[in-house]
Coordinates of C-alpha atoms in Angstrom, one line a residue:
M1 CA -0.2 -0.2 0.2
I2 CA 1.3 3.5 -1.3
S3 CA 2.0 6.2 2.2
F4 CA 0.3 9.3 1.8
S5 CA 4.0 10.7 2.6
Y6 CA 5.3 8.5 -0.7
L7 CA 2.6 10.3 -2.9
F8 CA 2.9 13.9 -1.6
D9 CA 6.9 13.5 -2.0
R10 CA 6.5 12.6 -5.9
I11 CA 3.9 14.9 -6.4
K12 CA 6.0 17.7 -5.1
E13 CA 9.1 16.4 -6.9
I14 CA 7.0 16.4 -10.4
I15 CA 5.6 20.0 -9.2
I16 CA 9.3 21.3 -9.1
E17 CA 10.4 19.5 -12.4
Q18 CA 7.4 21.3 -13.9
L19 CA 8.4 24.5 -12.8
Q20 CA 12.1 23.9 -13.7
V21 CA 12.8 26.3 -10.7
D22 CA 16.9 26.9 -11.0
E23 CA 18.2 27.1 -7.0
S24 CA 21.8 28.5 -7.7
E25 CA 19.4 32.0 -9.1
I26 CA 17.4 32.1 -6.7
T27 CA 20.2 32.0 -4.1
M28 CA 22.1 34.5 -6.7
E29 CA 19.0 37.0 -6.2
T30 CA 18.6 36.5 -2.5
N31 CA 22.1 37.0 -2.1
M32 CA 21.7 40.2 -4.1
E33 CA 18.5 41.2 -1.9
K34 CA 21.0 40.8 1.2
G35 CA 23.2 43.0 -0.1
E36 CA 26.0 40.3 -0.6
F37 CA 28.3 40.5 -3.8
D38 CA 27.9 37.1 -5.9
I39 CA 30.6 36.4 -8.3
R40 CA 28.8 34.8 -10.7
L41 CA 25.5 37.0 -10.6
A42 CA 27.7 39.9 -11.0
R43 CA 29.2 38.0 -14.1
D44 CA 26.4 37.7 -15.6
H45 CA 25.7 41.1 -15.6
C46 CA 29.0 42.2 -17.0
M47 CA 28.2 40.1 -19.8
E48 CA 25.1 42.1 -20.7
Y49 CA 27.1 45.5 -19.7
G50 CA 29.8 44.4 -22.1
M51 CA 27.1 43.8 -25.0
V52 CA 26.2 47.3 -24.4
V53 CA 29.3 48.8 -24.1
G54 CA 30.7 46.3 -27.0
L55 CA 28.0 48.0 -29.6
L56 CA 29.2 51.2 -28.8
C57 CA 32.3 50.3 -29.2
S58 CA 31.7 49.2 -32.5
A59 CA 29.9 51.4 -33.8
S60 CA 32.4 54.1 -32.5
F61 CA 34.9 52.1 -34.8
L62 CA 32.8 52.1 -37.8
C63 CA 32.2 56.1 -38.1
S64 CA 36.1 56.5 -37.2
M65 CA 36.7 54.2 -40.0
Y66 CA 34.4 55.9 -42.3
G67 CA 35.0 59.0 -40.7
T68 CA 38.0 60.0 -43.1
T69 CA 35.5 60.9 -45.6
S70 CA 32.8 62.5 -43.4
L71 CA 34.1 65.0 -40.4
L72 CA 30.4 64.0 -39.3
L73 CA 30.9 60.3 -38.4
G74 CA 34.1 61.3 -37.4
Q75 CA 33.2 63.3 -34.5
L76 CA 30.4 60.7 -33.7
G77 CA 33.2 58.3 -33.2
N78 CA 34.4 60.3 -30.7
V79 CA 31.4 60.9 -29.0
L80 CA 30.2 57.1 -29.3
G81 CA 33.8 56.2 -27.5
I82 CA 33.3 58.4 -24.7
T83 CA 29.9 57.3 -24.2
A84 CA 31.0 53.9 -24.1
F85 CA 32.9 54.6 -20.9
V86 CA 30.5 56.4 -19.3
T87 CA 28.2 54.1 -20.0
A88 CA 30.3 50.7 -18.4
G89 CA 30.7 53.2 -15.0
V90 CA 27.0 54.1 -15.0
L91 CA 25.9 50.0 -15.8
I92 CA 28.1 49.0 -13.3
R93 CA 27.1 51.9 -10.5
H94 CA 23.3 50.6 -11.2
Y95 CA 24.4 47.4 -10.3
G96 CA 25.9 48.5 -7.0
R97 CA 22.6 50.2 -6.2
K98 CA 20.6 47.2 -6.3
A99 CA 23.2 45.2 -4.8
G100 CA 23.3 48.2 -1.7
R101 CA 27.3 48.1 -1.5
L102 CA 30.0 48.1 -3.9
T103 CA 33.7 48.2 -3.1
F104 CA 36.1 49.8 -5.3
G105 CA 38.1 46.1 -5.2
R106 CA 34.7 44.8 -6.7
S107 CA 34.0 47.9 -9.1
C108 CA 37.1 47.2 -10.6
Y109 CA 36.3 43.4 -11.0
M110 CA 32.6 44.4 -12.7
A111 CA 34.8 47.2 -15.2
L112 CA 37.6 44.9 -16.4
L113 CA 35.2 41.8 -16.7
T114 CA 32.7 44.2 -18.7
Y115 CA 35.9 45.2 -21.3
A116 CA 36.7 42.0 -21.1
F117 CA 33.4 41.3 -22.7
A118 CA 33.0 44.7 -24.9
I119 CA 36.4 43.7 -26.6
M120 CA 35.1 40.0 -27.8
V121 CA 32.0 42.1 -29.1
T122 CA 33.8 44.4 -31.1
A123 CA 36.5 42.2 -32.1
V124 CA 34.1 40.4 -34.0
V125 CA 32.8 43.4 -35.6
Q126 CA 36.1 44.9 -36.5
Y127 CA 37.2 41.7 -38.3
I128 CA 33.6 41.6 -40.2
Y129 CA 34.6 45.0 -41.3
F130 CA 38.4 44.3 -42.6
R131 CA 37.3 40.8 -44.4
Y132 CA 34.1 42.1 -46.1
L133 CA 33.7 46.0 -46.0
D134 CA 36.9 47.6 -45.9
A135 CA 38.0 46.9 -49.6
G136 CA 41.6 48.1 -49.1
R137 CA 40.1 51.3 -48.0
L138 CA 42.7 51.4 -45.0
A139 CA 45.6 50.4 -46.7
N140 CA 45.2 53.1 -49.5
Q141 CA 44.9 55.9 -46.3
V142 CA 47.9 54.3 -45.0
E143 CA 49.8 54.6 -48.2
Q144 CA 48.9 58.3 -48.7
I145 CA 49.4 59.3 -45.1
I146 CA 52.8 57.8 -45.8
Q147 CA 53.6 59.4 -48.9
M148 CA 53.2 62.6 -46.9
P149 CA 56.8 64.2 -46.6
E150 CA 56.5 65.0 -42.9
Y151 CA 55.0 61.7 -42.0
R152 CA 57.8 59.6 -44.3
Q153 CA 60.3 61.9 -42.6
W154 CA 59.0 60.9 -39.1
M155 CA 59.1 57.4 -40.1
E156 CA 62.5 57.6 -41.4
Q157 CA 63.5 58.5 -37.5
L158 CA 61.6 55.6 -36.0
T159 CA 63.1 53.1 -38.4
V160 CA 66.8 54.2 -38.1
G161 CA 68.9 51.0 -39.4
Q162 CA 66.0 49.5 -41.5
D163 CA 64.8 49.5 -44.6
L164 CA 61.7 52.1 -44.7
D165 CA 60.4 50.7 -48.1
E166 CA 60.4 47.3 -46.3
V167 CA 58.9 48.5 -43.2
V168 CA 56.2 50.4 -45.2
D169 CA 55.5 47.4 -47.2
Q170 CA 54.9 45.1 -44.4
L171 CA 52.6 48.0 -42.8
L172 CA 50.7 47.7 -45.6
Q173 CA 50.6 44.1 -46.2
M174 CA 49.2 44.2 -42.5
T175 CA 46.3 46.7 -43.4
R176 CA 45.5 44.0 -45.8
N177 CA 45.2 41.1 -43.5
P178 CA 42.0 40.8 -41.3
E179 CA 43.0 38.4 -38.8
R180 CA 46.3 40.4 -38.1
M181 CA 44.5 43.6 -38.2
T182 CA 41.8 42.6 -35.5
M183 CA 44.5 40.7 -33.6
Q184 CA 46.2 44.2 -33.5
L185 CA 43.0 46.0 -32.5
I186 CA 42.5 43.6 -29.5
W187 CA 45.5 44.0 -28.2
M188 CA 45.4 48.0 -28.2
N189 CA 41.9 47.3 -26.5
L190 CA 43.2 45.5 -23.9
I191 CA 45.4 48.2 -23.0
F192 CA 43.0 50.7 -23.6
A193 CA 40.5 48.7 -21.1
L194 CA 43.3 48.5 -18.3
L195 CA 44.0 51.7 -18.7
L196 CA 40.2 52.8 -18.2
T197 CA 39.5 49.9 -15.7
V198 CA 40.6 52.4 -12.6
P199 CA 38.2 55.6 -13.5
T200 CA 35.2 53.4 -14.4
A201 CA 35.6 51.4 -11.4
L202 CA 35.4 55.0 -9.4
M203 CA 32.6 56.1 -11.1
G204 CA 30.8 52.6 -10.6
K205 CA 31.7 52.0 -6.8
R206 CA 28.9 52.3 -3.9
K207 CA 29.4 52.5 -0.4

């Protein structure tokens, strides 16, 4: 004979399975309500913040690339770049407002993680641009700039003891290689991210 306790336990298990309750998510939300810092919850929010910041950085990059023929696009690219930085700080501060308290160290962690995800998003857009949209535009611009006497003299000073024409040829080859250009920009973006982490954290921290 089946006991009522067994039936009750089975019904409870079925209900839990149907509702598909994720206990880890409940725990993370509870921790936030208590003002406790949950690394997993912070990471999930940083992924969302990184997507937003990354899209702004991508738009800034595209405006800058096409800004050589339009002063308005060039200025818009600068504005979007600054907006991306401010947005990162505002979003992290918003998270701190919900969490109740966000120390400088935790704010640094979130800022760095947000920029890391943003770099991934931006790198995808940059690769697509260099692979399918650039069509040699950047290489032509670089070549025109190098032909200017003042820039050529400056490069000669930088490349003392090296064949300038060979250096220029290597530079032009790199601008025509989507993979190499994307990797170069990833490293540059990482440096910028490290430099911006502290000011972003200062914007985002909440006592």
